[in-house]
GROMACS .gro file of C-alpha atoms in nm:
model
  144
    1UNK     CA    1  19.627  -1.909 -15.985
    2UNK     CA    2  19.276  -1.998 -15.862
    3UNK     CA    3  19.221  -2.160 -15.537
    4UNK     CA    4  18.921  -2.420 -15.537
    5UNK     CA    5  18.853  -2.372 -15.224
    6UNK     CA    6  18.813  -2.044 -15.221
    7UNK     CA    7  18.561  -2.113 -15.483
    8UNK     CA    8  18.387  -2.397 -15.329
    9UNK     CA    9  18.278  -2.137 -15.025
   10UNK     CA   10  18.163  -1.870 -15.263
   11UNK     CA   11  17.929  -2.132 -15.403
   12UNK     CA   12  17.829  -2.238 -15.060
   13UNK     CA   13  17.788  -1.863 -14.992
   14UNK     CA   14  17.540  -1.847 -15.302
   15UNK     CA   15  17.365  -2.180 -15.267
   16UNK     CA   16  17.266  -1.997 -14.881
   17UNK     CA   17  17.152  -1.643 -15.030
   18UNK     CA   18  16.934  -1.847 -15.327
   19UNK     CA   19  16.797  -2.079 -15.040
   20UNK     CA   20  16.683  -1.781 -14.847
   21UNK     CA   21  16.513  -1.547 -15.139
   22UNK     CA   22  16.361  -1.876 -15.252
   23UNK     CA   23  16.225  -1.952 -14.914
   24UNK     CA   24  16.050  -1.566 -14.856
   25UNK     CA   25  15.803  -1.593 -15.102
   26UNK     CA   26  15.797  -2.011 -15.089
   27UNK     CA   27  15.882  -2.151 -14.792
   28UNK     CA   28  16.152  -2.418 -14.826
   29UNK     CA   29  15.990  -2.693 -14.603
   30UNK     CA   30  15.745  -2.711 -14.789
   31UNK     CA   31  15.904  -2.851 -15.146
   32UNK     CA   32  16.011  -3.116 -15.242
   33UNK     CA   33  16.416  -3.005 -15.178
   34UNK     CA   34  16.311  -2.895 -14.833
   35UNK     CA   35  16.081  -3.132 -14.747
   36UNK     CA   36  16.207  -3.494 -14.908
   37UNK     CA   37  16.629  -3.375 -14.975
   38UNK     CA   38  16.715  -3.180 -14.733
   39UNK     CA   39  16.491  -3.259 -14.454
   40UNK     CA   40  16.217  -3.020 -14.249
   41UNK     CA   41  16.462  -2.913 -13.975
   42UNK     CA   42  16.744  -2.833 -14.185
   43UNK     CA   43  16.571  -2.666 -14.478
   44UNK     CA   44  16.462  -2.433 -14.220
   45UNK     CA   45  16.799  -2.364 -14.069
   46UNK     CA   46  16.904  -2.318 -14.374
   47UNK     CA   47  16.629  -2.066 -14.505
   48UNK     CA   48  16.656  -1.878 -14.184
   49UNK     CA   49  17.066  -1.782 -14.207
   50UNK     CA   50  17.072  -1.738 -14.540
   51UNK     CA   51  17.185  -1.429 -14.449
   52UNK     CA   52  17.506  -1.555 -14.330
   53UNK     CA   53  17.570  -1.680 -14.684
   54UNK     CA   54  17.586  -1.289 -14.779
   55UNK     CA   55  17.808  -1.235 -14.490
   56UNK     CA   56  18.089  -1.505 -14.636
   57UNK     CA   57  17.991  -1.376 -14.998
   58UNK     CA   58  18.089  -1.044 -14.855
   59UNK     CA   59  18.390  -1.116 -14.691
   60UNK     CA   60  18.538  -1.396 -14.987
   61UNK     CA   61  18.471  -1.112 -15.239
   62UNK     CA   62  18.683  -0.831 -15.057
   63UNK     CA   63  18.949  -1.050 -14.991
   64UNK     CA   64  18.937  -1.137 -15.387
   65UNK     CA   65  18.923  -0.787 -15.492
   66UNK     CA   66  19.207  -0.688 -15.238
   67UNK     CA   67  19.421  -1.001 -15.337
   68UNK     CA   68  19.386  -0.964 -15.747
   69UNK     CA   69  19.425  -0.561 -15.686
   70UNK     CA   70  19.732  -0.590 -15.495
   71UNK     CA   71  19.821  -0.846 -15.759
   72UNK     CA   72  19.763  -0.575 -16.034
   73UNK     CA   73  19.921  -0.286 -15.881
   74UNK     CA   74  20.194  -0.422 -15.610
   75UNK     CA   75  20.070  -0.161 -15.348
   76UNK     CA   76  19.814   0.049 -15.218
   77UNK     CA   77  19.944   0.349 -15.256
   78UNK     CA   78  19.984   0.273 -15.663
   79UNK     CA   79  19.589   0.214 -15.680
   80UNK     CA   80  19.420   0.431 -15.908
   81UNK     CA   81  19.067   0.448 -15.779
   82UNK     CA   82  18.900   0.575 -16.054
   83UNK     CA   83  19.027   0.305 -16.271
   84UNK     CA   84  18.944   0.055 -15.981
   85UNK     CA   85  18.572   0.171 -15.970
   86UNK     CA   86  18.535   0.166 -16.360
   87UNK     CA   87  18.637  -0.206 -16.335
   88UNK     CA   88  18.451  -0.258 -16.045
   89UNK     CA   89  18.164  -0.095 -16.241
   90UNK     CA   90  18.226  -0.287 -16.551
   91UNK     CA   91  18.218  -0.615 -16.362
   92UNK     CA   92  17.854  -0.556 -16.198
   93UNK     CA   93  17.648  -0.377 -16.330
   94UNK     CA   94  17.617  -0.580 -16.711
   95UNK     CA   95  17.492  -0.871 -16.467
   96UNK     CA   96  17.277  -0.557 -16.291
   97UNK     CA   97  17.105  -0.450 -16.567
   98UNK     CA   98  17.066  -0.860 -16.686
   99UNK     CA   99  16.941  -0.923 -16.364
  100UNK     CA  100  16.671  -0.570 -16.352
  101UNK     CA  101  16.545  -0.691 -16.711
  102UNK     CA  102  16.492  -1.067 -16.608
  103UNK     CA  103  16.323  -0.982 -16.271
  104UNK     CA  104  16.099  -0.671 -16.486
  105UNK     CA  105  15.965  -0.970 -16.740
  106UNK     CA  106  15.876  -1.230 -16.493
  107UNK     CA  107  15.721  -0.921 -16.294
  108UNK     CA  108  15.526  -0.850 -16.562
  109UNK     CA  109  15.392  -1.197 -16.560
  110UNK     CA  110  15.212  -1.075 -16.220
  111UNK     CA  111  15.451  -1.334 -16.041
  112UNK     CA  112  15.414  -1.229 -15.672
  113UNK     CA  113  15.780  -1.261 -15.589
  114UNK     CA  114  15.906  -1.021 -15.886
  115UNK     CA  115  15.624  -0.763 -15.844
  116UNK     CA  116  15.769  -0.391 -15.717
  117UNK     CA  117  15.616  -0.495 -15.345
  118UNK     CA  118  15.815  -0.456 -15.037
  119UNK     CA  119  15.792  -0.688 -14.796
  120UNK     CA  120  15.583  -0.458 -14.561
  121UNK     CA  121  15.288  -0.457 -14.811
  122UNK     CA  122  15.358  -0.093 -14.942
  123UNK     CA  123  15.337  -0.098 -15.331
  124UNK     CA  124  15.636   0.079 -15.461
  125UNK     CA  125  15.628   0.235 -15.809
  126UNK     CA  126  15.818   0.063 -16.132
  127UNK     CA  127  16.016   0.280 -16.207
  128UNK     CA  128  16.119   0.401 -15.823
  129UNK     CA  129  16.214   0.050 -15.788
  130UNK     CA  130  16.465   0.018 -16.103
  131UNK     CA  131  16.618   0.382 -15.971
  132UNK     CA  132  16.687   0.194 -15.650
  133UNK     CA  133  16.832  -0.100 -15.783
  134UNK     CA  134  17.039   0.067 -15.992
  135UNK     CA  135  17.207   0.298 -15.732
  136UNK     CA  136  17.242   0.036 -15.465
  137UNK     CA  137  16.974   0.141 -15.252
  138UNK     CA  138  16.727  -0.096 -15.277
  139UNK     CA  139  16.666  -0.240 -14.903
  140UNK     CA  140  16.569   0.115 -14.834
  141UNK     CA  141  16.283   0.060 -14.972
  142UNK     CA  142  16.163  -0.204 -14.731
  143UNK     CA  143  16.170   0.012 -14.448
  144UNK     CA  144  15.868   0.143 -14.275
   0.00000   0.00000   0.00000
């Protein structure tokens, strides 16, 4: 049975994260959603915890996953992890690989938010940059 509420927060939860990737390269106060919509003050709140919208995301998502796994196999002890992770695996990484080929073309457009660039200016090669997005370990990339 789905819960709509449940729902409505993991929208809420994605609206925030969108807001705040949007606002890096952009800056939200300055368009027309920040600026005439939403307002200067709280298109900035906004774009400045959008990390708490990954937090929620986070937290709605493990409760999911705990809830419809219990659902599926009555206990914990009767989880069969390798079948959970092949799931789990089947689940993300179709919208992974959608997402790597999406951001690749507009990056090829020269678009400065989908170029292989972390934030600290250091160019980081192509195909480094798919390896680390495949394997999860992407926001190592931004560190100094």
């Amino acid at each position: 049975m789905r819960n709509y509420k449940i729902d409505i927060l993991r929208g809420m939860s994605i609206l925030l994260v969108l807001l705040h990737h949007f606002n890096i390269p952009y800056k939200l106060k300055d368009t027309w959603l920040g600026f005439d919509f939403l307002g200067e003050a709280f298109s900035t709140l906004i774009a400045r915890n959008g990390n708490y919208g990954v937090t929620m995301f986070f937290v709605i998502s493990g409760f999911l996953i705990t809830h419809h796994t219990l659902k599926r196999d009555k206990q914990f002890s009767a989880i069969n992890l390798k079948h959970f992770y092949i799931r789990r695996a089947a689940r993300i990484l179709p919208c992974l690989v959608l997402l790597i080929l999406g951001v690749s073309i507009l990056g090829s457009f020269d678009l400065k938010p989908f170029m292989n660039q972390a934030p600290n200016g250091i160019e980081v090669s192509y195909p480094l940059t798919i390896f680390a997005a495949l394997t999860f370990w992407m926001n190592i990339l931004i560190i100094k």
